[in-house]
Amino acid sequence: MATDASFQRARRPEQKQQRQAAILDAARQLALRDGVRNVSLTDIAEKVGIHKSALLRYFETREQIFLELTAQSWLGWAEALHAGLDGGLAGSPGSPGSAELVADVVARSFADRPLLCDLIPHTALNHERHVSTSAVRRYKLTSLRAISDAAGVIHRVLADLTEVECREFISTMANLAGSLWQIANPPPALARLYTSDPELAQACVDLVPRLRRTAEILLAGMVPSRSPA
Amino acid sequence: MATDASFQRARRPEQKQQRQAAILDAARQLALRDGVRNVSLTDIAEKVGIHKSALLRYFETREQIFLELTAQSWLGWAEALHAGLDGGLAGSPGSPGSAELVADVVARSFADRPLLCDLIPHTALNHERHVSTSAVRRYKLTSLRAISDAAGVIHRVLADLTEVECREFISTMANLAGSLWQIANPPPALARLYTSDPELAQACVDLVPRLRRTAEILLAGMVPSRSPA
């Protein structure tokens, strides 16, 4: 098996990195096409053109591949928040309209990233449970840093809120994006059921407006709900 | 196999119901002990003392058993909200303190129900995808009714909010409870990692305070974030 043999020759660090990148890229493409839940280690190995056992020299498990993709997605997501909020504010920081801008940028930052949204609920439910503790630690450091970074960006726009409040806000939005995305993307048979049956209209979720509205509510409620100091 | 034979004799409706109840009870006990993700159809069949094929005369799939348990859990949950909010309000409806009461009762209504919290993220992710459309329809009608019922209870206490807003609030809380519960209940090795490593302190979630605080923020933000009519 020629491709497999060429994988076995990857001894230098940059070659190893190329292999890892190819594996991650295959997993990404399959997950976007078929949904994270439906992608097996065998599917990924076939797509890359290597044997499963060769693939396991680069990643511990199927779940570590997805955890690594999730870490990469968090970094891209944090960059998108910077791009949307660092320059070109609707008004000056703290002006009326800033909260609407933040809500809109945050809602789209998730909705534009179907892979991240699909990965989020699988993380605690599955992926973190099938890798080594050190792999979880590496993943957590990346995802927590991305969340802190995002909280910092939002704090600069909404200076009324503390950084801890900005972190609470963005963590809540991330968890909601993960669960709402699953509900907003049912399999075709269920999508038809929900739209055809008036009694089930409430089962339909339109992701961007729903995330944006919840973000607006959370941002509006943060200061008035503070407990008295 | 005597137990199996007695199952095969269940011809009358009340007998069938008894069998179904025994199967659901076994699945509930196993899911509470081992986590929903770890309970297979074989585990449930063994616990009931029947063969897997006999069990499949009562339920379509493993996932239908869990969907039925989820429906039952929603009904119990809605009753708990009634019990917590119908009588014995801190003040009269709409008084200061009502939002705090609602936030507290809602946070506990989820945290007191680990099975419901564990089931919520599995529903759209897995369970609804491995049953017939009619089983999903039955499940959705029950869960949507429970959410509507809960929204009505909250609307009676917080009359400033519309029923649609109360439904938005409680749906958001349900999705959050599902995702936060998974994060708040990591496997033992990860729980030790998160508490021992100061850099990972943010990975720890304390369920009741976190849900209560988010409920307070949402309730405080609902009216001020309304779009101008």
Tab-separated table of C-alpha atoms in Angstrom:
chain	number	residue	atom	x	y	z
A	1	MET	CA	0.000	0.000	0.000
A	2	ALA	CA	2.063	2.910	-1.336
A	3	THR	CA	0.308	5.752	0.517
A	4	ASP	CA	0.574	3.865	3.764
A	5	ALA	CA	4.310	3.293	3.210
A	6	SER	CA	4.888	6.989	2.541
A	7	PHE	CA	3.095	7.725	5.827
A	8	GLN	CA	5.455	5.362	7.594
A	9	ARG	CA	8.419	7.340	6.357
A	10	ALA	CA	7.223	10.504	8.121
A	11	ARG	CA	10.069	10.754	10.602
A	12	ARG	CA	10.885	14.456	10.617
A	13	PRO	CA	8.696	16.829	12.672
A	14	GLU	CA	7.459	18.791	9.627
A	15	GLN	CA	6.492	15.551	7.891
A	16	LYS	CA	4.597	14.437	10.974
A	17	GLN	CA	2.810	17.760	11.016
A	18	GLN	CA	1.853	17.373	7.351
A	19	ARG	CA	0.384	13.955	8.092
A	20	GLN	CA	-1.544	15.275	11.060
A	21	ALA	CA	-2.872	18.160	8.983
A	22	ALA	CA	-4.006	15.748	6.241
A	23	ILE	CA	-5.827	13.591	8.797
A	24	LEU	CA	-7.510	16.613	10.387
A	25	ASP	CA	-8.508	17.911	6.976
A	26	ALA	CA	-10.111	14.587	6.037
A	27	ALA	CA	-12.005	14.467	9.345
A	28	ARG	CA	-13.183	18.052	8.843
A	29	GLN	CA	-14.512	17.368	5.357
A	30	LEU	CA	-16.315	14.196	6.430
A	31	ALA	CA	-17.805	15.827	9.537
A	32	LEU	CA	-19.118	18.770	7.522
A	33	ARG	CA	-20.667	16.414	4.973
A	34	ASP	CA	-22.031	13.660	7.216
A	35	GLY	CA	-22.213	15.166	10.714
A	36	VAL	CA	-19.655	14.526	13.466
A	37	ARG	CA	-21.711	11.664	14.910
A	38	ASN	CA	-21.480	9.662	11.673
A	39	VAL	CA	-17.736	9.818	11.067
A	40	SER	CA	-15.730	6.777	12.198
A	41	LEU	CA	-11.973	6.271	12.431
A	42	THR	CA	-12.238	3.898	9.463
A	43	ASP	CA	-13.955	6.614	7.374
A	44	ILE	CA	-11.143	9.051	8.146
A	45	ALA	CA	-8.412	6.491	7.397
A	46	GLU	CA	-10.069	5.603	4.065
A	47	LYS	CA	-10.390	9.258	3.096
A	48	VAL	CA	-6.671	9.881	3.845
A	49	GLY	CA	-5.728	6.629	2.108
A	50	ILE	CA	-3.956	4.934	4.989
A	51	HIS	CA	-4.648	2.015	7.266
A	52	LYS	CA	-6.369	2.657	10.595
A	53	SER	CA	-3.331	1.404	12.497
A	54	ALA	CA	-1.091	3.931	10.667
A	55	LEU	CA	-3.513	6.726	11.561
A	56	LEU	CA	-3.246	5.767	15.229
A	57	ARG	CA	0.437	6.689	15.191
A	58	TYR	CA	-0.654	10.325	14.843
A	59	PHE	CA	-3.723	10.456	17.094
A	60	GLU	CA	-4.751	8.461	20.155
A	61	THR	CA	-8.345	7.870	19.052
A	62	ARG	CA	-11.091	9.090	16.704
A	63	GLU	CA	-12.127	11.409	19.551
A	64	GLN	CA	-8.681	13.002	19.794
A	65	ILE	CA	-8.903	13.925	16.107
A	66	PHE	CA	-12.193	15.681	16.802
A	67	LEU	CA	-10.899	17.337	19.966
A	68	GLU	CA	-8.007	18.736	17.937
A	69	LEU	CA	-10.450	19.993	15.257
A	70	THR	CA	-12.508	21.618	18.007
A	71	ALA	CA	-9.425	23.397	19.381
A	72	GLN	CA	-8.615	24.707	15.881
A	73	SER	CA	-12.229	25.834	15.416
A	74	TRP	CA	-12.154	27.805	18.674
A	75	LEU	CA	-9.062	29.689	17.469
A	76	GLY	CA	-10.728	30.578	14.141
A	77	TRP	CA	-13.875	31.594	15.994
A	78	ALA	CA	-11.963	33.960	18.320
A	79	GLU	CA	-10.306	35.553	15.279
A	80	ALA	CA	-13.732	36.138	13.713
A	81	LEU	CA	-14.891	37.928	16.872
A	82	HIS	CA	-11.830	40.158	16.706
A	83	ALA	CA	-12.499	40.892	13.022
A	84	GLY	CA	-16.141	41.722	13.746
A	85	LEU	CA	-15.591	43.821	16.861
A	86	ASP	CA	-12.064	45.270	16.969
A	87	GLY	CA	-12.569	47.974	14.336
A	88	GLY	CA	-15.610	49.507	12.683
A	89	LEU	CA	-17.896	49.752	15.699
A	90	ALA	CA	-21.359	51.168	15.044
A	91	GLY	CA	-20.570	53.933	17.522
A	92	SER	CA	-17.896	54.409	20.126
A	93	PRO	CA	-17.490	51.681	22.757
A	94	GLY	CA	-20.383	51.693	25.207
A	95	SER	CA	-22.663	53.638	22.868
A	96	PRO	CA	-26.271	52.568	22.392
A	97	GLY	CA	-26.127	50.035	19.598
A	98	SER	CA	-22.948	48.362	20.864
A	99	ALA	CA	-24.915	45.592	22.561
A	100	GLU	CA	-26.893	44.986	19.347
A	101	LEU	CA	-23.632	44.833	17.401
A	102	VAL	CA	-22.075	42.389	19.866
A	103	ALA	CA	-25.221	40.229	19.820
A	104	ASP	CA	-25.215	40.126	16.031
A	105	VAL	CA	-21.491	39.392	15.658
A	106	VAL	CA	-21.616	36.680	18.334
A	107	ALA	CA	-24.702	35.026	16.804
A	108	ARG	CA	-23.047	34.920	13.377
A	109	SER	CA	-19.674	33.813	14.761
A	110	PHE	CA	-21.374	30.560	15.723
A	111	ALA	CA	-23.896	30.230	12.905
A	112	ASP	CA	-21.109	30.690	10.324
A	113	ARG	CA	-19.246	27.743	11.889
A	114	PRO	CA	-21.435	24.640	11.540
A	115	LEU	CA	-18.484	22.372	12.364
A	116	LEU	CA	-17.781	24.144	15.663
A	117	CYS	CA	-21.491	24.117	16.564
A	118	ASP	CA	-21.752	20.405	15.767
A	119	LEU	CA	-18.588	19.651	17.758
A	120	ILE	CA	-19.512	21.589	20.939
A	121	PRO	CA	-22.095	19.182	22.419
A	122	HIS	CA	-19.990	16.143	21.483
A	123	THR	CA	-17.044	17.499	23.456
A	124	ALA	CA	-18.179	16.893	27.041
A	125	LEU	CA	-20.594	14.134	26.004
A	126	ASN	CA	-18.117	11.974	24.081
A	127	HIS	CA	-14.799	13.303	22.892
A	128	GLU	CA	-13.245	14.250	26.245
A	129	ARG	CA	-14.173	10.795	27.555
A	130	HIS	CA	-12.147	8.847	25.025
A	131	VAL	CA	-8.741	10.489	25.123
A	132	SER	CA	-5.879	10.730	27.631
A	133	THR	CA	-6.019	13.282	30.441
A	134	SER	CA	-3.107	15.157	28.869
A	135	ALA	CA	-5.013	15.470	25.561
A	136	VAL	CA	-8.006	16.903	27.450
A	137	ARG	CA	-5.681	19.318	29.249
A	138	ARG	CA	-4.171	20.583	25.989
A	139	TYR	CA	-7.652	20.973	24.488
A	140	LYS	CA	-9.017	22.798	27.536
A	141	LEU	CA	-6.131	25.262	27.633
A	142	THR	CA	-6.831	26.201	24.003
A	143	SER	CA	-10.617	26.451	24.347
A	144	LEU	CA	-10.459	28.353	27.656
A	145	ARG	CA	-7.937	30.780	26.143
A	146	ALA	CA	-10.226	31.364	23.131
A	147	ILE	CA	-13.144	32.071	25.481
A	148	SER	CA	-10.998	34.457	27.588
A	149	ASP	CA	-9.799	36.180	24.447
A	150	ALA	CA	-13.390	36.597	23.213
A	151	ALA	CA	-14.466	37.892	26.632
A	152	GLY	CA	-11.669	40.483	26.421
A	153	VAL	CA	-12.817	41.676	22.974
A	154	ILE	CA	-16.405	42.045	24.180
A	155	HIS	CA	-15.290	43.786	27.359
A	156	ARG	CA	-13.525	46.441	25.273
A	157	VAL	CA	-16.794	47.159	23.413
A	158	LEU	CA	-19.122	46.849	26.392
A	159	ALA	CA	-17.095	48.482	29.134
A	160	ASP	CA	-20.102	48.486	31.530
A	161	LEU	CA	-19.672	44.750	31.899
A	162	THR	CA	-16.869	43.157	33.898
A	163	GLU	CA	-14.596	40.632	32.206
A	164	VAL	CA	-16.127	37.895	34.340
A	165	GLU	CA	-19.585	38.890	33.065
A	166	CYS	CA	-18.326	38.891	29.467
A	167	ARG	CA	-16.947	35.389	30.010
A	168	GLU	CA	-20.265	34.208	31.506
A	169	PHE	CA	-22.050	35.682	28.515
A	170	ILE	CA	-19.855	34.083	25.877
A	171	SER	CA	-19.718	30.674	27.619
A	172	THR	CA	-23.495	30.633	27.800
A	173	MET	CA	-23.745	31.581	24.128
A	174	ALA	CA	-21.310	28.795	23.188
A	175	ASN	CA	-23.302	26.165	25.056
A	176	LEU	CA	-26.530	27.412	23.523
A	177	ALA	CA	-25.071	27.532	20.014
A	178	GLY	CA	-24.062	23.882	20.400
A	179	SER	CA	-27.453	22.667	21.558
A	180	LEU	CA	-29.566	24.914	19.314
A	181	TRP	CA	-27.562	23.974	16.220
A	182	GLN	CA	-28.501	20.325	16.717
A	183	ILE	CA	-32.168	21.281	17.078
A	184	ALA	CA	-32.011	23.643	14.081
A	185	ASN	CA	-30.498	20.907	11.894
A	186	PRO	CA	-32.719	17.838	12.207
A	187	PRO	CA	-32.517	14.973	9.698
A	188	PRO	CA	-34.629	15.601	6.531
A	189	ALA	CA	-37.574	13.400	7.620
A	190	LEU	CA	-37.916	15.338	10.882
A	191	ALA	CA	-37.487	18.709	9.175
A	192	ARG	CA	-40.455	17.795	6.954
A	193	LEU	CA	-42.460	16.647	9.968
A	194	TYR	CA	-41.851	19.875	11.901
A	195	THR	CA	-42.770	22.175	9.023
A	196	SER	CA	-45.821	20.162	7.938
A	197	ASP	CA	-47.472	19.765	11.341
A	198	PRO	CA	-48.780	23.012	12.905
A	199	GLU	CA	-48.745	21.417	16.377
A	200	LEU	CA	-44.980	20.997	16.031
A	201	ALA	CA	-44.209	24.537	14.819
A	202	GLN	CA	-42.407	25.252	18.110
A	203	ALA	CA	-39.949	22.452	17.310
A	204	CYS	CA	-38.462	24.560	14.474
A	205	VAL	CA	-35.535	26.766	15.435
A	206	ASP	CA	-34.067	29.490	13.212
A	207	LEU	CA	-30.485	29.655	14.477
A	208	VAL	CA	-29.252	33.227	13.830
A	209	PRO	CA	-32.349	35.144	15.056
A	210	ARG	CA	-32.638	32.858	18.075
A	211	LEU	CA	-28.982	33.252	19.070
A	212	ARG	CA	-29.065	37.001	18.424
A	213	ARG	CA	-32.205	37.488	20.511
A	214	THR	CA	-30.804	35.446	23.412
A	215	ALA	CA	-27.542	37.415	23.252
A	216	GLU	CA	-29.494	40.679	23.438
A	217	ILE	CA	-31.473	39.444	26.451
A	218	LEU	CA	-28.322	38.294	28.262
A	219	LEU	CA	-26.465	41.554	27.604
A	220	ALA	CA	-29.453	43.641	28.713
A	221	GLY	CA	-29.910	41.602	31.901
A	222	MET	CA	-26.319	41.404	33.097
A	223	VAL	CA	-26.105	44.739	34.950
A	224	PRO	CA	-29.656	44.945	36.404
A	225	SER	CA	-29.384	41.409	37.806
A	226	ARG	CA	-26.129	42.053	39.695
A	227	SER	CA	-26.468	41.137	43.337
A	228	PRO	CA	-26.088	44.111	45.685
A	229	ALA	CA	-22.428	44.547	46.647
B	1	MET	CA	-36.249	-18.961	30.065
B	2	ALA	CA	-39.144	-18.470	32.456
B	3	THR	CA	-39.138	-14.658	32.668
B	4	ASP	CA	-39.033	-14.391	28.913
B	5	ALA	CA	-41.976	-16.814	28.600
B	6	SER	CA	-44.060	-14.765	31.016
B	7	PHE	CA	-43.284	-11.693	28.887
B	8	GLN	CA	-44.538	-13.525	25.824
B	9	ARG	CA	-47.893	-14.098	27.500
B	10	ALA	CA	-48.533	-10.342	27.844
B	11	ARG	CA	-51.511	-10.095	25.519
B	12	ARG	CA	-53.901	-7.821	27.408
B	13	PRO	CA	-53.333	-4.037	27.277
B	14	GLU	CA	-52.678	-3.713	31.013
B	15	GLN	CA	-50.131	-6.510	30.823
B	16	LYS	CA	-48.379	-4.801	27.945
B	17	GLN	CA	-48.295	-1.606	29.970
B	18	GLN	CA	-46.752	-3.435	32.914
B	19	ARG	CA	-44.044	-4.811	30.622
B	20	GLN	CA	-43.346	-1.399	29.167
B	21	ALA	CA	-43.168	0.111	32.642
B	22	ALA	CA	-40.701	-2.599	33.752
B	23	ILE	CA	-38.484	-1.918	30.712
B	24	LEU	CA	-38.566	1.849	31.284
B	25	ASP	CA	-37.782	1.351	34.946
B	26	ALA	CA	-34.758	-0.810	34.135
B	27	ALA	CA	-33.496	1.751	31.604
B	28	ARG	CA	-33.983	4.568	34.145
B	29	GLN	CA	-32.000	2.749	36.851
B	30	LEU	CA	-29.155	1.885	34.480
B	31	ALA	CA	-29.003	5.416	33.005
B	32	LEU	CA	-28.861	6.983	36.471
B	33	ARG	CA	-26.082	4.602	37.513
B	34	ASP	CA	-23.968	4.479	34.343
B	35	GLY	CA	-24.980	7.551	32.301
B	36	VAL	CA	-27.351	7.466	29.315
B	37	ARG	CA	-24.452	7.124	26.854
B	38	ASN	CA	-23.317	3.839	28.389
B	39	VAL	CA	-26.617	1.943	28.466
B	40	SER	CA	-27.185	-0.494	25.584
B	41	LEU	CA	-30.317	-2.395	24.590
B	42	THR	CA	-28.601	-5.585	25.783
B	43	ASP	CA	-27.992	-4.024	29.220
B	44	ILE	CA	-31.685	-3.129	29.518
B	45	ALA	CA	-32.838	-6.568	28.361
B	46	GLU	CA	-30.516	-8.270	30.864
B	47	LYS	CA	-31.722	-6.060	33.700
B	48	VAL	CA	-35.388	-6.865	32.910
B	49	GLY	CA	-34.515	-10.531	32.439
B	50	ILE	CA	-35.745	-10.971	28.880
B	51	HIS	CA	-34.163	-11.502	25.512
B	52	LYS	CA	-33.411	-8.458	23.364
B	53	SER	CA	-35.805	-9.675	20.663
B	54	ALA	CA	-38.639	-9.857	23.222
B	55	LEU	CA	-37.889	-6.322	24.343
B	56	LEU	CA	-38.212	-5.099	20.763
B	57	ARG	CA	-41.878	-6.120	20.791
B	58	TYR	CA	-42.471	-3.224	23.204
B	59	PHE	CA	-40.134	-0.540	21.869
B	60	GLU	CA	-38.773	0.158	18.381
B	61	THR	CA	-35.186	0.741	19.475
B	62	ARG	CA	-32.973	1.560	22.466
B	63	GLU	CA	-33.484	5.214	21.535
B	64	GLN	CA	-37.271	4.944	21.714
B	65	ILE	CA	-36.972	3.692	25.282
B	66	PHE	CA	-34.928	6.775	26.152
B	67	LEU	CA	-37.261	9.098	24.256
B	68	GLU	CA	-40.159	7.712	26.283
B	69	LEU	CA	-38.177	8.220	29.521
B	70	THR	CA	-37.463	11.800	28.440
B	71	ALA	CA	-41.168	12.443	27.839
B	72	GLN	CA	-41.974	11.106	31.332
B	73	SER	CA	-39.214	13.252	32.828
B	74	TRP	CA	-40.622	16.397	31.221
B	75	LEU	CA	-44.001	15.703	32.810
B	76	GLY	CA	-42.460	15.267	36.262
B	77	TRP	CA	-40.400	18.400	35.741
B	78	ALA	CA	-43.462	20.500	34.834
B	79	GLU	CA	-45.214	19.236	37.988
B	80	ALA	CA	-42.221	20.330	40.079
B	81	LEU	CA	-42.436	23.835	38.615
B	82	HIS	CA	-46.121	23.958	39.541
B	83	ALA	CA	-45.330	22.781	43.063
B	84	GLY	CA	-42.597	25.394	43.445
B	85	LEU	CA	-44.449	28.335	41.953
B	86	ASP	CA	-48.228	27.852	42.162
B	87	GLY	CA	-48.602	28.551	45.865
B	88	GLY	CA	-46.342	29.983	48.507
B	89	LEU	CA	-44.859	32.872	46.522
B	90	ALA	CA	-42.369	35.046	48.346
B	91	GLY	CA	-44.597	38.013	47.626
B	92	SER	CA	-47.572	38.604	45.380
B	93	PRO	CA	-47.088	37.951	41.642
B	94	GLY	CA	-44.896	40.581	40.040
B	95	SER	CA	-43.419	41.693	43.379
B	96	PRO	CA	-39.683	42.280	43.690
B	97	GLY	CA	-38.282	38.900	44.552
B	98	SER	CA	-40.529	36.996	42.144
B	99	ALA	CA	-37.797	36.811	39.501
B	100	GLU	CA	-35.324	35.525	42.109
B	101	LEU	CA	-37.862	32.912	43.178
B	102	VAL	CA	-38.499	31.811	39.594
B	103	ALA	CA	-34.745	31.648	38.891
B	104	ASP	CA	-34.179	29.517	41.970
B	105	VAL	CA	-37.100	27.140	41.344
B	106	VAL	CA	-36.162	26.718	37.672
B	107	ALA	CA	-32.468	26.081	38.480
B	108	ARG	CA	-33.414	23.412	41.006
B	109	SER	CA	-36.095	21.868	38.769
B	110	PHE	CA	-33.272	20.840	36.437
B	111	ALA	CA	-30.485	20.186	38.939
B	112	ASP	CA	-32.806	17.881	40.936
B	113	ARG	CA	-33.354	15.799	37.772
B	114	PRO	CA	-29.995	14.377	36.675
B	115	LEU	CA	-31.717	11.906	34.357
B	116	LEU	CA	-33.590	14.652	32.493
B	117	CYS	CA	-30.431	16.775	32.256
B	118	ASP	CA	-28.432	13.825	30.933
B	119	LEU	CA	-31.194	12.962	28.426
B	120	ILE	CA	-31.686	16.485	26.985
B	121	PRO	CA	-28.535	16.732	24.812
B	122	HIS	CA	-28.909	13.123	23.632
B	123	THR	CA	-32.407	13.854	22.327
B	124	ALA	CA	-31.645	15.891	19.183
B	125	LEU	CA	-28.143	14.435	18.881
B	126	ASN	CA	-29.078	10.759	18.942
B	127	HIS	CA	-32.437	9.583	20.185
B	128	GLU	CA	-34.716	11.387	17.713
B	129	ARG	CA	-32.557	10.046	14.870
B	130	HIS	CA	-33.117	6.377	15.609
B	131	VAL	CA	-36.874	6.082	15.952
B	132	SER	CA	-39.866	6.370	13.609
B	133	THR	CA	-41.269	9.772	12.703
B	134	SER	CA	-44.451	8.954	14.610
B	135	ALA	CA	-42.449	8.224	17.774
B	136	VAL	CA	-40.704	11.592	17.430
B	137	ARG	CA	-44.095	13.260	16.930
B	138	ARG	CA	-45.508	11.700	20.114
B	139	TYR	CA	-42.395	12.711	22.037
B	140	LYS	CA	-42.422	16.282	20.715
B	141	LEU	CA	-46.091	16.792	21.576
B	142	THR	CA	-45.376	15.798	25.178
B	143	SER	CA	-42.201	17.853	25.566
B	144	LEU	CA	-43.653	20.944	23.866
B	145	ARG	CA	-46.733	20.705	26.081
B	146	ALA	CA	-44.551	20.509	29.199
B	147	ILE	CA	-42.602	23.595	28.063
B	148	SER	CA	-45.875	25.480	27.337
B	149	ASP	CA	-47.247	24.456	30.687
B	150	ALA	CA	-44.086	25.681	32.438
B	151	ALA	CA	-44.194	28.938	30.475
B	152	GLY	CA	-47.787	29.435	31.677
B	153	VAL	CA	-46.821	28.893	35.331
B	154	ILE	CA	-43.975	31.409	35.051
B	155	HIS	CA	-46.199	33.900	33.227
B	156	ARG	CA	-48.631	33.839	36.157
B	157	VAL	CA	-45.814	34.799	38.546
B	158	LEU	CA	-44.021	37.255	36.236
B	159	ALA	CA	-46.950	39.020	34.571
B	160	ASP	CA	-44.636	41.657	33.014
B	161	LEU	CA	-43.388	39.000	30.611
B	162	THR	CA	-45.446	37.712	27.700
B	163	GLU	CA	-46.114	33.984	27.394
B	164	VAL	CA	-43.822	33.885	24.354
B	165	GLU	CA	-41.028	35.433	26.423
B	166	CYS	CA	-41.628	32.922	29.235
B	167	ARG	CA	-41.367	30.109	26.666
B	168	GLU	CA	-38.123	31.561	25.265
B	169	PHE	CA	-36.778	31.766	28.793
B	170	ILE	CA	-37.622	28.227	29.790
B	171	SER	CA	-36.493	26.688	26.460
B	172	THR	CA	-33.152	28.431	26.826
B	173	MET	CA	-32.826	27.206	30.405
B	174	ALA	CA	-33.621	23.630	29.318
B	175	ASN	CA	-30.938	23.675	26.621
B	176	LEU	CA	-28.423	25.156	29.027
B	177	ALA	CA	-29.275	22.678	31.769
B	178	GLY	CA	-28.600	19.856	29.317
B	179	SER	CA	-25.228	21.131	28.189
B	180	LEU	CA	-24.031	22.425	31.567
B	181	TRP	CA	-24.952	19.194	33.318
B	182	GLN	CA	-22.561	17.277	31.059
B	183	ILE	CA	-19.792	19.791	31.804
B	184	ALA	CA	-20.572	19.761	35.536
B	185	ASN	CA	-20.375	15.963	35.644
B	186	PRO	CA	-17.095	14.928	34.036
B	187	PRO	CA	-15.651	11.436	34.503
B	188	PRO	CA	-13.608	11.108	37.756
B	189	ALA	CA	-10.179	11.443	36.082
B	190	LEU	CA	-11.199	14.750	34.488
B	191	ALA	CA	-12.849	16.023	37.665
B	192	ARG	CA	-9.493	15.460	39.442
B	193	LEU	CA	-7.630	17.196	36.618
B	194	TYR	CA	-9.875	20.279	36.699
B	195	THR	CA	-9.679	20.727	40.458
B	196	SER	CA	-5.928	20.062	40.709
B	197	ASP	CA	-4.771	22.405	37.905
B	198	PRO	CA	-5.287	26.134	38.580
B	199	GLU	CA	-5.116	26.885	34.825
B	200	LEU	CA	-8.204	24.722	34.343
B	201	ALA	CA	-10.276	26.227	37.139
B	202	GLN	CA	-12.671	27.729	34.578
B	203	ALA	CA	-13.491	24.219	33.359
B	204	CYS	CA	-15.330	23.499	36.628
B	205	VAL	CA	-19.040	24.279	36.638
B	206	ASP	CA	-21.232	24.360	39.733
B	207	LEU	CA	-24.650	23.563	38.296
B	208	VAL	CA	-27.231	25.195	40.598
B	209	PRO	CA	-25.515	28.593	41.073
B	210	ARG	CA	-24.651	28.778	37.378
B	211	LEU	CA	-28.207	27.962	36.248
B	212	ARG	CA	-29.706	30.303	38.850
B	213	ARG	CA	-27.464	33.194	37.843
B	214	THR	CA	-28.201	32.697	34.117
B	215	ALA	CA	-31.940	32.569	34.848
B	216	GLU	CA	-31.691	35.850	36.766
B	217	ILE	CA	-29.814	37.510	33.883
B	218	LEU	CA	-32.349	36.280	31.320
B	219	LEU	CA	-35.336	37.402	33.379
B	220	ALA	CA	-33.803	40.827	34.035
B	221	GLY	CA	-32.941	41.322	30.355
B	222	MET	CA	-36.198	40.247	28.742
B	223	VAL	CA	-38.137	43.524	29.009
B	224	PRO	CA	-35.284	46.053	28.430
B	225	SER	CA	-34.155	44.170	25.284
B	226	ARG	CA	-37.566	44.201	23.611
B	227	SER	CA	-37.373	45.722	20.147
B	228	PRO	CA	-39.357	48.975	19.849
B	229	ALA	CA	-42.959	48.200	18.783
